[in-house]
Each structure stands twice: as C-alpha cells, then as structure tokens.
Short mmCIF file of C-alpha atoms in Angstrom, two decimals:
data_model
loop_
_atom_site.label_atom_id
_atom_site.label_comp_id
_atom_site.label_asym_id
_atom_site.label_seq_id
_atom_site.Cartn_x
_atom_site.Cartn_y
_atom_site.Cartn_z
CA MET J 1 14.31 -7.39 -0.58
CA MET J 2 13.85 -9.55 -3.48
CA PRO J 3 16.29 -9.59 -6.44
CA ASP J 4 16.01 -6.54 -9.35
CA LEU J 5 13.97 -8.49 -12.09
CA GLY J 6 16.05 -6.69 -14.84
CA ALA J 7 17.14 -3.25 -14.74
CA GLY J 8 19.53 -0.78 -16.99
CA SER J 9 22.15 0.61 -16.42
CA ASP J 10 23.42 4.40 -16.13
CA SER J 11 26.84 5.50 -18.42
CA ALA J 12 29.71 6.46 -16.30
CA PRO J 13 32.19 8.73 -18.07
CA ILE J 14 35.25 9.81 -15.80
CA PRO J 15 34.43 12.34 -14.35
CA THR J 16 35.25 16.15 -14.77
CA PRO J 17 34.59 19.07 -12.63
CA ILE J 18 31.25 21.21 -13.02
CA PRO J 19 30.59 24.58 -12.34
CA SER J 20 28.90 26.44 -9.80
CA SER J 21 26.46 27.04 -12.50
CA ASP J 22 25.30 23.29 -12.17
CA PRO J 23 21.76 22.48 -10.51
CA THR J 24 23.87 19.38 -7.92
CA ALA J 25 26.31 22.57 -6.62
CA GLY J 26 23.50 23.02 -5.20
CA TYR J 27 23.58 20.11 -3.21
CA LEU J 28 27.14 19.18 -2.66
CA GLY J 29 28.93 20.25 0.43
CA HIS J 30 25.82 21.37 2.15
CA GLY J 31 24.78 20.15 5.30
CA LEU J 32 21.34 17.23 5.96
CA ASN J 33 19.18 16.46 9.01
CA ARG J 34 18.98 13.11 8.28
CA VAL J 35 17.19 12.49 11.66
CA ARG J 36 15.20 15.47 11.20
CA ASP J 37 13.91 14.80 8.05
CA GLN J 38 12.25 11.41 7.76
CA LEU J 39 10.90 12.35 11.02
CA ASP J 40 9.07 15.45 9.27
CA PRO J 41 8.63 14.50 5.90
CA GLY J 42 7.46 17.76 5.13
CA HIS J 43 9.61 19.13 6.27
CA GLY J 44 12.60 18.11 3.94
CA PRO J 45 15.48 16.90 3.02
CA SER J 46 16.22 20.30 1.73
CA PRO J 47 19.57 21.32 1.55
CA ASN J 48 21.00 23.65 4.92
CA PRO J 49 21.23 27.22 3.06
CA ASN J 50 24.72 27.17 5.41
CA ARG J 51 27.62 25.18 4.30
CA ALA J 52 30.14 23.42 6.09
CA VAL J 53 32.81 22.08 3.74
CA THR J 54 34.16 22.18 0.70
CA GLY J 55 35.79 20.12 -2.15
CA GLU J 56 36.12 18.82 -5.70
CA ARG J 57 33.03 18.94 -7.45
CA LEU J 58 32.89 16.43 -10.86
CA ALA J 59 30.19 15.47 -12.86
CA THR J 60 28.83 11.53 -12.65
CA GLY J 61 28.00 11.50 -16.23
CA LEU J 62 23.84 11.21 -17.50
CA GLY J 63 22.04 8.35 -18.35
CA GLY J 64 19.55 6.31 -16.90
CA GLY J 65 18.22 3.03 -16.44
CA SER J 66 14.64 1.27 -15.93
CA ARG J 67 14.17 -2.03 -13.40
CA CYS J 68 11.60 -4.34 -11.36
CA SER J 69 11.58 -5.13 -7.71
CA ILE J 70 9.44 -6.83 -5.40
CA CYS J 71 9.29 -5.23 -1.86
CA ARG J 72 8.27 -7.32 0.94
CA THR J 73 9.12 -4.44 3.94
CA ALA J 74 8.00 -1.14 3.92
CA SER J 75 12.08 -0.51 4.34
CA GLU J 76 11.95 -1.90 1.24
CA LEU J 77 9.57 -0.20 -0.57
CA ALA J 78 11.56 3.07 0.48
CA GLN J 79 15.20 1.57 -0.41
CA ALA J 80 13.34 0.68 -3.57
CA LEU J 81 11.67 4.56 -3.93
CA GLN J 82 15.12 5.41 -3.73
CA ARG J 83 16.78 3.45 -6.03
CA GLN J 84 19.21 1.73 -3.05
CA SER J 85 19.80 -1.23 -1.60
CA GLY J 86 19.51 -3.07 1.45
CA ALA J 87 23.16 -3.92 0.34
CA SER J 88 24.22 -0.79 -0.64
CA LEU J 89 23.02 0.93 2.93
CA SER J 90 25.49 3.17 3.66
CA ALA J 91 27.41 2.98 7.24
CA LEU J 92 24.19 6.22 7.75
CA GLY J 93 21.20 3.96 6.52
CA MET J 94 18.94 4.24 4.93
CA LEU J 95 17.88 8.23 3.36
CA PRO J 96 14.75 10.17 3.82
CA LEU J 97 12.95 10.32 0.91
CA LEU J 98 12.60 13.57 -0.97
CA GLY J 99 8.92 15.73 -1.07
CA GLY J 100 7.22 13.89 -3.97
CA LYS J 101 8.90 10.82 -2.86
CA MET J 102 7.33 10.24 0.34
CA ALA J 103 4.16 11.59 -0.52
CA PHE J 104 3.82 9.33 -3.40
CA TYR J 105 5.23 6.24 -0.22
CA ARG J 106 2.86 7.42 2.00
CA SER J 107 -0.11 7.00 -0.38
CA LEU J 108 0.07 4.12 -0.90
CA ARG J 109 -1.13 3.36 2.66
CA THR J 110 1.02 -0.70 3.12
CA THR J 111 0.23 -2.84 5.55
CA VAL J 112 2.64 -4.85 7.51
CA PHE J 113 1.99 -7.73 5.32
CA SER J 114 1.57 -6.44 1.38
CA LEU J 115 3.66 -7.08 -1.06
CA SER J 116 5.08 -4.34 -3.45
CA VAL J 117 6.14 -4.47 -6.78
CA VAL J 118 7.33 -1.84 -8.13
CA VAL J 119 9.10 -0.53 -12.07
CA GLN J 120 10.72 2.22 -12.08
CA ALA J 121 12.50 4.12 -15.08
CA TRP J 122 14.36 7.15 -14.45
CA ARG J 123 16.92 9.40 -16.41
CA THR J 124 19.41 11.34 -15.16
CA THR J 125 20.50 15.79 -16.56
CA HIS J 126 22.64 16.74 -13.97
CA ALA J 127 24.36 14.04 -11.24
CA GLY J 128 27.58 15.05 -9.15
CA ARG J 129 30.17 14.20 -6.33
CA LEU J 130 31.83 16.14 -3.58
CA VAL J 131 35.10 14.48 -3.47
CA GLN J 132 37.72 15.09 -0.36
CA PRO J 133 35.55 17.09 1.90
CA GLN J 134 36.87 19.07 4.29
CA LEU J 135 36.01 22.60 6.65
CA ALA J 136 35.02 24.99 4.69
CA PRO J 137 37.83 28.06 5.66
CA GLY J 138 38.00 29.64 8.77
CA LEU J 139 35.07 27.63 10.52
CA GLU J 140 36.59 26.57 13.28
CA PRO J 141 36.04 22.85 14.90
CA PRO J 142 33.81 22.74 17.51
CA GLN J 143 35.32 21.92 20.78
CA THR J 144 32.37 21.14 23.96
CA LEU J 145 29.12 19.62 24.17
CA GLU J 146 26.98 23.07 22.80
CA ALA J 147 28.98 23.87 19.90
CA VAL J 148 28.90 20.86 18.74
CA HIS J 149 25.20 20.84 19.19
CA ALA J 150 25.11 23.98 17.57
CA PHE J 151 27.22 22.89 14.50
CA VAL J 152 24.28 21.05 13.96
CA GLN J 153 21.11 23.38 14.46
CA LEU J 154 23.45 24.97 11.45
CA TYR J 155 25.36 22.91 9.29
CA GLY J 156 23.20 19.63 9.73
CA ASP J 157 24.27 16.33 11.25
CA SER J 158 25.64 15.04 7.63
CA LEU J 159 27.44 16.35 4.75
CA ILE J 160 25.79 15.45 0.51
CA THR J 161 28.03 13.72 -1.52
CA GLU J 162 26.32 12.87 -4.40
CA ALA J 163 22.95 14.95 -6.39
CA GLU J 164 21.33 13.96 -9.31
CA LEU J 165 18.70 15.83 -11.35
CA GLY J 166 15.60 14.64 -13.27
CA ALA J 167 12.55 12.45 -14.77
CA GLU J 168 11.58 9.24 -12.96
CA CYS J 169 8.80 7.09 -13.51
CA VAL J 170 6.90 4.83 -10.65
CA GLY J 171 4.21 2.66 -10.78
CA VAL J 172 4.08 -0.08 -7.07
CA PHE J 173 1.61 -2.64 -7.77
CA THR J 174 0.15 -3.71 -3.70
CA PHE J 175 -0.41 -7.31 -3.33
CA ARG J 176 -2.56 -6.77 -0.67
CA SER J 177 -2.29 -9.42 1.94
CA GLU J 178 -3.95 -9.68 5.48
CA SER J 179 -1.59 -12.51 6.97
CA ARG J 180 1.91 -13.57 6.71
CA GLU J 181 0.75 -16.87 5.28
CA GLN J 182 -1.17 -14.91 2.37
CA ALA J 183 1.94 -13.01 2.20
CA GLU J 184 3.75 -16.45 0.70
CA ARG J 185 1.63 -17.42 -1.19
CA VAL J 186 1.55 -14.57 -2.68
CA GLU J 187 5.14 -14.45 -3.40
CA GLN J 188 5.06 -18.70 -4.61
CA ALA J 189 3.00 -17.40 -7.17
CA LEU J 190 5.14 -14.44 -8.23
CA ARG J 191 7.78 -17.31 -9.01
CA ALA J 192 5.55 -19.43 -10.40
CA GLY J 193 4.86 -16.78 -12.56
CA GLY J 194 8.40 -16.30 -14.38
CA LEU J 195 9.13 -13.24 -12.01
CA VAL J 196 12.21 -14.63 -10.32
CA HIS J 197 16.23 -13.60 -11.03
CA GLY J 198 16.33 -12.52 -14.57
CA PHE J 199 12.96 -11.92 -15.32
CA GLN J 200 13.45 -8.60 -17.89
CA LEU J 201 10.90 -5.64 -17.75
CA GLY J 202 8.15 -6.64 -20.56
CA GLY J 203 4.66 -5.92 -21.67
CA ASP J 204 2.91 -9.25 -20.49
CA LEU J 205 3.92 -8.48 -16.25
CA HIS J 206 -0.11 -7.08 -15.44
CA ARG J 207 -0.86 -10.27 -16.73
CA SER J 208 1.42 -12.24 -15.18
CA LEU J 209 1.07 -10.07 -11.32
CA GLU J 210 -3.35 -10.66 -12.28
CA GLN J 211 -2.60 -13.89 -12.15
CA ALA J 212 -0.45 -13.66 -9.33
CA SER J 213 -4.17 -12.09 -7.85
CA ARG J 214 -6.39 -14.79 -8.46
CA SER J 215 -4.15 -18.06 -7.49
CA SER J 216 -2.99 -16.46 -3.89
CA ALA J 217 -6.92 -15.02 -3.37
CA THR J 218 -5.57 -11.04 -2.84
CA THR J 219 -6.36 -8.13 -4.45
CA ILE J 220 -4.32 -6.32 -6.15
CA ASP J 221 -3.83 -2.01 -6.03
CA PHE J 222 -2.29 0.51 -8.99
CA HIS J 223 -0.62 3.65 -8.57
CA TYR J 224 1.99 5.38 -10.65
CA ALA J 225 4.34 8.51 -10.40
CA VAL J 226 6.04 10.76 -12.94
CA TRP J 227 7.78 13.40 -11.64
CA GLY J 228 10.66 15.50 -14.30
CA CYS J 229 7.97 16.04 -16.98
CA SER J 230 5.83 19.05 -16.93
CA THR J 231 3.26 16.31 -19.20
CA THR J 232 2.56 13.03 -17.59
CA PRO J 233 0.32 10.63 -18.94
CA SER J 234 -2.63 8.20 -17.61
CA LEU J 235 -0.93 4.38 -17.51
CA ARG J 236 -2.54 1.48 -17.17
CA PRO J 237 -1.25 -1.14 -15.85
CA ASP J 238 -1.31 -2.86 -19.38
CA THR J 239 0.65 0.66 -20.45
CA LEU J 240 2.50 1.57 -17.90
CA VAL J 241 5.98 -1.47 -18.83
CA ALA J 242 6.01 0.25 -22.95
CA TYR J 243 5.80 3.97 -21.67
CA ALA J 244 8.79 2.98 -18.72
CA LEU J 245 10.96 1.63 -21.02
CA GLY J 246 10.07 4.09 -23.60
CA PHE J 247 10.69 6.92 -20.45
CA GLY J 248 12.84 9.82 -21.53
CA GLN J 249 11.81 10.18 -25.10
CA GLU J 250 9.64 13.24 -24.50
CA ALA J 251 10.91 16.11 -23.10
CA ILE J 252 12.23 16.66 -19.06
CA ASP J 253 11.86 20.16 -19.12
CA ARG J 254 10.81 20.31 -15.13
CA PRO J 255 14.18 17.69 -13.57
CA ILE J 256 13.47 17.52 -9.71
CA LEU J 257 16.16 16.40 -7.60
CA LEU J 258 15.59 12.57 -7.87
CA ASN J 259 18.40 10.89 -5.11
CA LEU J 260 21.43 12.39 -2.46
CA ALA J 261 23.66 10.30 -0.83
CA SER J 262 25.19 11.59 1.89
CA GLU J 263 27.82 11.33 4.58
CA GLY J 264 27.59 12.27 8.46
CA TYR J 265 30.11 14.27 9.76
CA GLU J 266 32.60 11.46 11.41
CA THR J 267 33.34 10.82 8.63
CA LEU J 268 36.19 13.67 8.20
CA ALA J 269 39.86 14.13 9.67
CA GLN J 270 38.62 17.75 11.79
CA LEU J 271 35.52 15.73 13.40
CA GLY J 272 35.51 12.05 13.77
CA SER J 273 36.25 12.19 17.49
CA LEU J 274 33.87 14.97 17.81
CA PHE J 275 31.24 13.14 16.39
CA GLN J 276 30.61 9.77 17.38
CA PRO J 277 27.64 10.84 19.89
CA VAL J 278 26.18 12.26 17.09
CA ALA J 279 26.75 9.60 14.99
CA ALA J 280 26.45 6.78 17.75
CA ASN J 281 22.11 9.16 18.52
CA ARG J 282 22.06 9.25 14.61
CA GLU J 283 22.46 4.66 13.62
CA LEU J 284 19.41 4.73 16.75
CA PHE J 285 17.59 6.19 14.62
CA THR J 286 18.47 5.95 11.04
CA GLY J 287 20.55 1.70 11.45
CA ARG J 288 19.32 -0.73 9.75
CA ASN J 289 16.55 -2.02 12.45
CA GLY J 290 17.12 1.64 14.02
CA LEU J 291 13.86 3.29 14.93
CA LEU J 292 12.41 5.21 11.96
CA ARG J 293 12.53 1.51 10.39
CA GLN J 294 10.87 0.40 13.65
CA ARG J 295 8.21 3.77 12.89
CA GLN J 296 7.35 2.08 9.49
CA ARG J 297 6.20 -0.80 11.09
CA LEU J 298 3.45 1.09 12.95
CA GLU J 299 2.93 3.82 11.00
CA GLU J 300 1.70 -0.02 8.73
CA ILE J 301 -0.20 -1.68 11.46
CA ILE J 302 -2.48 2.28 11.67
CA ASN J 303 -3.10 1.00 8.12
CA GLN J 304 -4.11 -2.32 8.41
CA CYS J 305 -6.26 -0.66 11.71
CA ASP J 306 -7.86 1.40 9.31
CA SER J 307 -8.60 -0.83 6.47
CA VAL J 308 -9.63 -3.04 8.03
CA ALA J 309 -12.92 -1.09 10.07
CA ASP J 310 -13.27 1.11 6.60
CA THR J 311 -14.17 -3.15 5.52
CA LEU J 312 -16.95 -4.12 8.10
CA SER J 313 -18.25 -0.33 7.64
CA CYS J 314 -18.83 -0.82 4.26
CA TYR J 315 -20.99 -3.44 5.36
CA GLY J 316 -22.12 -2.13 8.72
CA LEU J 317 -20.89 -3.88 11.13
CA ALA J 318 -19.87 -2.22 14.36
CA PRO J 319 -15.67 -1.84 14.52
CA ASP J 320 -14.59 -4.26 16.15
CA PRO J 321 -13.82 -3.55 20.14
CA GLU J 322 -10.22 -4.31 19.77
CA LEU J 323 -9.38 -1.76 16.83
CA ALA J 324 -9.81 1.42 19.57
CA PRO J 325 -7.00 0.55 22.23
CA GLN J 326 -4.47 -0.85 19.33
CA ARG J 327 -4.52 2.13 17.93
CA GLN J 328 -3.85 4.21 20.92
CA ARG J 329 -1.61 1.81 22.01
CA VAL J 330 0.38 2.39 18.38
CA ARG J 331 0.39 6.07 18.30
CA GLU J 332 1.94 6.20 21.72
CA ALA J 333 4.93 4.12 20.48
CA ILE J 334 4.76 6.91 17.39
CA ALA J 335 5.33 9.62 19.99
CA ALA J 336 7.24 7.45 22.10
CA ILE J 337 9.99 7.23 18.67
CA ALA J 338 9.09 11.68 17.91
CA SER J 339 10.26 12.47 21.69
CA LEU J 340 13.40 10.53 20.99
CA GLY J 341 13.26 12.59 18.14
CA ASP J 342 13.03 16.04 19.79
CA ARG J 343 15.19 15.28 21.45
CA TYR J 344 17.60 14.56 19.30
CA ARG J 345 16.71 17.85 17.50
CA GLN J 346 17.25 19.95 20.93
CA ALA J 347 20.49 18.36 21.65
CA PRO J 348 22.12 15.64 18.99
CA ALA J 349 24.94 14.75 21.28
CA LEU J 350 23.78 14.03 24.03
CA PRO J 351 23.07 9.72 24.46
CA LEU J 352 19.89 9.06 24.07
CA GLN J 353 17.19 5.55 25.19
CA ALA J 354 15.44 3.72 23.25
CA PRO J 355 12.12 2.78 24.22
CA ASP J 356 11.67 -0.88 25.50
CA PRO J 357 11.13 -3.33 22.83
CA ALA J 358 8.01 -5.13 24.35
CA SER J 359 6.84 -1.53 23.23
CA LEU J 360 7.54 -0.94 20.21
CA ALA J 361 6.65 -5.26 20.19
CA LEU J 362 2.10 -4.15 18.93
CA ASN J 363 0.61 -6.78 16.17
CA SER J 364 -1.57 -6.50 13.29
CA PRO J 365 -5.02 -6.45 13.04
CA ARG J 366 -6.69 -9.98 9.79
CA LEU J 367 -10.24 -10.29 9.06
CA GLN J 368 -10.88 -13.63 9.83
CA VAL J 369 -14.77 -13.90 7.24
CA ARG J 370 -16.57 -17.31 6.97
CA LEU J 371 -18.26 -17.57 3.75
CA ASN J 372 -21.43 -20.27 3.73
CA ASP J 373 -24.31 -20.37 0.87
CA GLY J 374 -27.93 -20.19 2.86
CA GLU J 375 -30.70 -22.57 2.07
CA ARG J 376 -31.14 -23.16 -1.29
CA MET J 377 -35.60 -21.63 -2.10
CA GLY J 378 -36.22 -23.87 -5.79
CA GLY J 379 -35.36 -26.78 -7.41
CA GLY J 380 -33.06 -28.04 -10.03
CA GLY J 381 -34.39 -26.21 -13.35
CA GLY J 382 -32.40 -24.05 -15.71
CA GLU J 383 -28.93 -23.17 -16.23
CA PRO J 384 -26.77 -22.81 -13.31
CA PHE J 385 -25.40 -19.56 -11.99
CA GLY J 386 -22.57 -18.86 -9.48
CA TYR J 387 -20.83 -15.24 -7.07
CA PRO J 388 -17.49 -15.23 -9.27
CA ASP J 389 -14.60 -14.70 -7.21
CA ARG J 390 -16.14 -15.82 -3.33
CA GLY J 391 -12.41 -16.17 -2.33
CA ASN J 392 -11.96 -12.29 -3.16
CA ALA J 393 -15.17 -11.03 -2.58
CA VAL J 394 -14.86 -9.59 1.29
CA ALA J 395 -10.92 -8.58 0.16
CA ARG J 396 -12.54 -6.34 -2.83
CA ARG J 397 -15.50 -5.39 -0.40
CA ARG J 398 -17.19 -6.83 -3.04
CA ARG J 399 -21.30 -5.22 -2.56
CA LEU J 400 -24.58 -6.14 -3.91
CA VAL J 401 -25.83 -1.95 -4.14
CA ARG J 402 -29.22 -2.79 -6.51
CA VAL J 403 -31.74 -5.58 -6.47
CA GLY J 404 -33.88 -5.80 -9.36
CA LEU J 405 -37.00 -8.01 -9.99
CA ARG J 406 -40.26 -9.00 -12.38
CA ALA J 407 -42.92 -11.28 -11.28
CA GLY J 408 -45.67 -12.32 -12.20
CA SER J 409 -47.32 -15.34 -10.77
CA ARG J 410 -43.23 -16.74 -9.93
CA ILE J 411 -39.83 -14.84 -9.75
CA ASP J 412 -39.31 -14.34 -13.75
CA GLN J 413 -36.25 -12.71 -13.75
CA ILE J 414 -34.08 -11.22 -11.18
CA ARG J 415 -30.75 -7.72 -11.80
CA LEU J 416 -27.34 -8.18 -9.57
CA ARG J 417 -25.45 -5.82 -10.02
CA TYR J 418 -22.02 -5.85 -7.47
CA HIS J 419 -19.83 -2.60 -6.49
CA GLN J 420 -15.91 -4.04 -5.44
CA GLU J 421 -12.74 -2.20 -5.10
CA PRO J 422 -10.07 -1.04 -6.34
CA ALA J 423 -11.74 1.80 -7.84
CA GLY J 424 -11.52 1.72 -11.95
CA ALA J 425 -10.47 -1.60 -12.31
CA ALA J 426 -12.30 -3.17 -15.22
CA ASP J 427 -14.94 -4.98 -12.93
CA GLU J 428 -14.80 -2.99 -10.77
CA TRP J 429 -19.42 -2.98 -11.40
CA ILE J 430 -20.83 -6.26 -12.03
CA GLU J 431 -23.98 -6.22 -13.93
CA GLU J 432 -25.50 -9.92 -14.24
CA VAL J 433 -29.44 -10.69 -14.73
CA HIS J 434 -30.72 -13.80 -14.37
CA GLY J 435 -34.48 -15.34 -16.06
CA GLY J 436 -36.82 -14.34 -18.52
CA LEU J 437 -38.67 -10.96 -19.41
CA GLY J 438 -42.09 -12.22 -18.19
CA GLY J 439 -44.26 -11.19 -15.40
CA ARG J 440 -43.95 -7.36 -14.97
CA ASP J 441 -41.18 -5.27 -13.71
CA SER J 442 -41.44 -4.85 -10.05
CA GLY J 443 -38.37 -1.87 -9.54
CA SER J 444 -35.52 -2.18 -8.04
CA ILE J 445 -33.48 -1.12 -4.62
CA ASP J 446 -30.53 1.11 -3.97
CA LEU J 447 -27.98 0.10 -1.48
CA GLY J 448 -25.31 2.46 -0.11
CA PRO J 449 -22.87 2.71 1.52
CA GLY J 450 -23.10 0.21 5.28
CA VAL J 451 -26.64 -1.27 3.49
CA CYS J 452 -27.29 -4.26 3.05
CA LEU J 453 -30.30 -7.02 2.75
CA GLU J 454 -30.97 -7.69 6.24
CA ARG J 455 -34.21 -10.23 5.52
CA ILE J 456 -35.24 -12.40 2.94
CA GLU J 457 -38.61 -14.54 2.92
CA ALA J 458 -39.49 -16.59 0.49
CA ARG J 459 -41.99 -19.10 -0.84
CA SER J 460 -40.30 -22.05 -3.27
CA GLY J 461 -41.21 -25.38 -4.66
CA VAL J 462 -38.46 -28.07 -3.48
CA PRO J 463 -37.20 -29.76 -4.73
CA ASP J 464 -38.80 -29.57 -8.39
CA GLY J 465 -40.09 -26.24 -8.51
CA ARG J 466 -39.29 -22.06 -8.57
CA VAL J 467 -39.20 -20.00 -7.03
CA ASP J 468 -42.76 -18.98 -6.51
CA GLN J 469 -42.77 -16.10 -4.11
CA LEU J 470 -39.18 -13.60 -3.03
CA TRP J 471 -38.78 -10.81 -0.76
CA LEU J 472 -36.35 -8.60 0.29
CA THR J 473 -35.91 -6.01 2.77
CA SER J 474 -32.89 -3.69 3.24
CA SER J 475 -31.48 -2.78 7.22
CA ASP J 476 -32.99 0.51 6.24
CA GLY J 477 -36.19 -0.26 5.30
CA GLN J 478 -36.56 -0.57 1.55
CA ARG J 479 -38.45 -3.70 0.70
CA LEU J 480 -39.08 -5.21 -2.72
CA GLY J 481 -40.84 -7.88 -3.84
CA GLY J 482 -43.10 -10.02 -6.06
CA GLY J 483 -45.52 -13.81 -6.94
CA ALA J 484 -48.04 -14.98 -5.94
CA GLY J 485 -46.38 -18.05 -4.14
CA ARG J 486 -49.19 -20.81 -5.07
CA GLY J 487 -48.10 -24.26 -5.42
CA SER J 488 -45.42 -23.45 -2.82
CA ASN J 489 -44.57 -26.22 -0.91
CA ARG J 490 -41.82 -24.82 1.09
CA SER J 491 -41.73 -21.21 3.29
CA LEU J 492 -38.43 -19.27 4.20
CA ASP J 493 -37.91 -16.38 6.49
CA TRP J 494 -33.66 -15.66 7.23
CA GLN J 495 -32.17 -12.57 8.46
CA PRO J 496 -28.61 -12.52 9.22
CA GLY J 497 -27.66 -13.52 12.96
CA ALA J 498 -23.91 -11.51 15.12
CA ASN J 499 -21.59 -10.80 12.19
CA GLN J 500 -23.19 -12.05 9.56
CA VAL J 501 -23.95 -10.18 5.76
CA LEU J 502 -25.51 -11.01 2.57
CA LEU J 503 -22.78 -11.17 -0.07
CA GLY J 504 -25.45 -11.76 -3.00
CA PHE J 505 -26.90 -14.43 -4.28
CA GLN J 506 -26.13 -17.73 -6.35
CA GLY J 507 -28.96 -19.44 -8.73
CA ARG J 508 -29.81 -21.47 -11.33
CA SER J 509 -32.27 -20.01 -13.95
CA LYS J 510 -33.88 -19.74 -18.34
CA ALA J 511 -37.41 -18.22 -18.47
CA GLU J 512 -37.85 -17.66 -14.80
CA LEU J 513 -35.75 -17.40 -12.37
CA ASP J 514 -36.27 -21.36 -11.15
CA ALA J 515 -33.51 -21.76 -7.63
CA LEU J 516 -32.11 -19.17 -5.36
CA ARG J 517 -29.21 -19.39 -2.84
CA ALA J 518 -27.79 -16.14 -0.80
CA VAL J 519 -23.98 -15.96 -0.15
CA ILE J 520 -23.40 -15.56 3.39
CA ALA J 521 -20.40 -14.16 5.06
CA THR J 522 -20.12 -14.45 9.01
CA PHE J 523 -17.11 -12.26 10.61
CA GLU J 524 -15.79 -14.15 13.55
CA PRO J 525 -13.04 -12.48 15.68
CA LEU J 526 -10.16 -10.84 14.43
CA ALA J 527 -6.73 -12.54 14.46
CA TRP J 528 -3.66 -10.97 15.71
CA GLU J 529 -1.04 -11.52 13.98
CA PRO J 530 2.62 -10.49 15.45
CA VAL J 531 5.37 -8.91 13.44
CA ARG J 532 8.89 -10.16 13.69
CA PRO J 533 11.38 -7.71 13.61
CA GLU J 534 13.54 -9.49 11.11
CA GLU J 535 10.73 -9.78 8.47
CA ASP J 536 12.18 -5.32 8.31
CA ASP J 537 15.82 -6.61 8.15
#
C-alpha cells in the first residue's frame, strides 16, 4: 500500500482501568474466530459469549483523525478500511472486516487491476486494551487434540486484546483499470498531481483525481459510508473532504464497534505449545500471503469477468465463450479454500495442506476494443463537432440512447443523446443538437439496453455537398430517416461487422447537417492478464 497522504493523530493519555460497564468490556478477553469470520463475513466478527481469558482492562484514550490512502490491491483496501498498514500487521495477519465495513467493501466490487483512493475520518468514543491476559480461574488447559478442538469451538482461535467504538466516515474513489499497464498510468497520474507522501488532505482532492482519470483514460467511481451517527449526509466527491475534516462535530449518537485487535491463544504461557498446530493452520489462512488474500484475488477475477460480461451485454454483444469456463475455474478454486475452512472449523489442530498453487494462479480478462471512424457522408462546410473523450467511451459504457432528425430536401438537424456510467456523474447524460431548424421534425427513436444502430443508409455530396438523405435502422427494427437525396454523388450502406458496435457520431454542421461520420467500436477477442502473487505481498 502506498503511504498515507496526510493523517490525523489520536491522543494517547496514560491508560487507566475501565469499569465493567464500559462498552469495550464486552469485547476484551472474549474469543474471536478469525478464520471463520473471514470465510463467512455475514457471521461477524463478533465476540464469543464465552470468555476464556481474564486480565487488566485499561482505557486507551479517545480522539480521532483523518487520512487518505492509495490502495493497489484488495488486501491493501481491506487494511485501509480497518486502518491497519502492512507494516503493522500482527503475527495473526489481517483482521476480519467488521460487519458494516465488509458489506461496504463488497459493494465496491473492485477488480484485480483497480486502484482505490480511500478518504477516512474517525472519532473514538470508547477504547480499551487487555493487558497481562491469562486463563480464567478454574479453566484447565486442554491436554488432548480433542480437547483443543473443543476449546476452539467454545472460545475461538484467538482472543480480543483491543476494542475501539465510535463513528467513522469512509469515501472510496475507485479507478477501474483493466490492465497492469493502465493501473501504472493511474499511479503515474496521481504522482503527477501531487498525490504523494506528505500530501495534506484538502478540498481540491476530487479535482486532482478527476485529472488523473482523464490523463490515464480510466473511469472512476465514488462510494461512501458513515457509521456511528444516526444522520447520514448526502455526500458528493467535491464535498467529501470538507465533511471528513469536520467529522465528529455532529453528535455521535449511535457508536459502533470500529476496530479490534487480537492475539492467538498460543501467546499465553499455559497454552503455547498446545496451540501451535492451531496457529500453523490459522497462518495458512490469515498470513501475509495466505489463502484469505488469495480468495480476495479470486473474487476480484469474478468481479472482472462480470464487468466484462456486463459491458458486452450493454452493447448487445454475445458473451465471450471463454468467460463462463474461467468463472467456473475461479469458483472451484474459491470452493477449495472454503472446503479447507470447513475442515479447520471441525478440527482446527489437524494439519491442513494448502491447495496446489497452480489451481489458484488464474488470469483476469481484459476487453480489447479498437475505435475507428466510418466513411464520411457530406462535405467540408459548417463547423466541426466531435465525439468527446472517445478513449473512455467503452470503459464508461457510453451508449447512444436516442437519435432524432429534422429533414426537408436535405438533413437539417441531428439530435443525439448518450448515456454513460457512473450513475449520478455530472456528465452521465450527454445531449447534442447539430444543425438548424429548417425542414420538419422527423421524430426520434429510443435505443434501450442492448439495442444499437445496425444500419446506416445515406446519400450525400462529396467533397463539397451536404448530407442529402439519411436512414437509420436499429437492431430492434426501428427506422428513422428523411431527405430527398437530390444532387448526391455518393451513396453509403453500412452495417456492422462481427463484434462491431456503432457508438455515436461526429461531423460538421451549421444551418444544416453538412457532414456525418460514425464512430465504430470493434471488440477483439479478450486478453487474459496473469495475476502476479507478488503484487499482493
């Protein structure tokens, strides 16, 4: 994970004992099943109602802070959401994300080559730490393998040593890179915009991110969540930072569990040697390159497969034949990890064998799209109009959703309406009108999801004429056109080739439609990007 881009610091007064009525007392010393809670996120994590450990419970101070992090991998994103850096990972590896954060993390649907910029602000209302933990009085250490299994079933595989309650705000800007090279361009663009170590969180962050999106030809999504406050504001990319910097000024009236820290039971002198087999198995899952990290990568490949399929579908194209088999291979790999998790739950001290690494080394699909211009209709009169930001058109799933015409003896006007993702963006809808008010309105056609223009028939004067006649036919059978075609010396009858889509138009116009040219996308066979294990180290 790249360094935090400016952070607040929590206060750290001298720890003092906390009463049993303190909310953190309901967590400290209780059991936590790290493997179960990460393999089954809907389950928790939650403290085991049975507590095997006692110790002195100390308050660790209140406070808060804010920070911005750049995350290149799913693991880095999960660490950022729990405010845990790679350098500070404990011997137990990553903690399971808490319920609300896990749901938020999954809603982001990151892919293998996504890059996330995470803005966080938090305020702590209660915080506590357990010191000098030891087995509870009257609880005997397990002496047999079966007793160890029973102990883990009852008390989990680790104990909670720190708990923090309060409120938190998180905003995530996700760059939807589809290849390693594109992700590297995003990082270069962020550095060029000053988003490097030492950058202080400021109100111009969203503009820097928008510039990085444009310069790297990568789409960007924005999601946010607020926990611990009964009132959740409506935030936009341009208002997030101001809210984060002032976070906590409103009442924190519904504090929630923000963070936990835990230790394995093997750290207790009474259980050390007995729990080594459990610790070894837990490390297989939660270690720095453990199975839980690999499962995150596999889930991102699934997300990328879904994203590619959704893009093809929105343009009315058939799914690539390689997608379904790859999804199945990935699901089988995820199922193999889940099966090991089931064995761990049933017998946590029995040695587990990791899956064959080759079965987890699966590739991620990437669209290969080539944009080109169709044959020109008309001449060189009027003023030019373009097809803007064409490099991002397919990445943003830009579609022509409505076409309208005015026509008399020639085509006087063309009206174009485009839709593109993400929903809610300032430029989600693009309206264009080219030409004048001559002739009469020929009406319009609406192009629903998966419907595109599949035929252009035109007559025009080339090189010095105009568009004299134009007929457009959609893939669902709608037809729109006009013009007489007199004086034309050029005819056009275009239909898409295999895996081709008409994205929109560019041309020239003034009082009439002087020229028109289709913008055509050709979808080549998918490329398959290998996922390097070291990228998630």
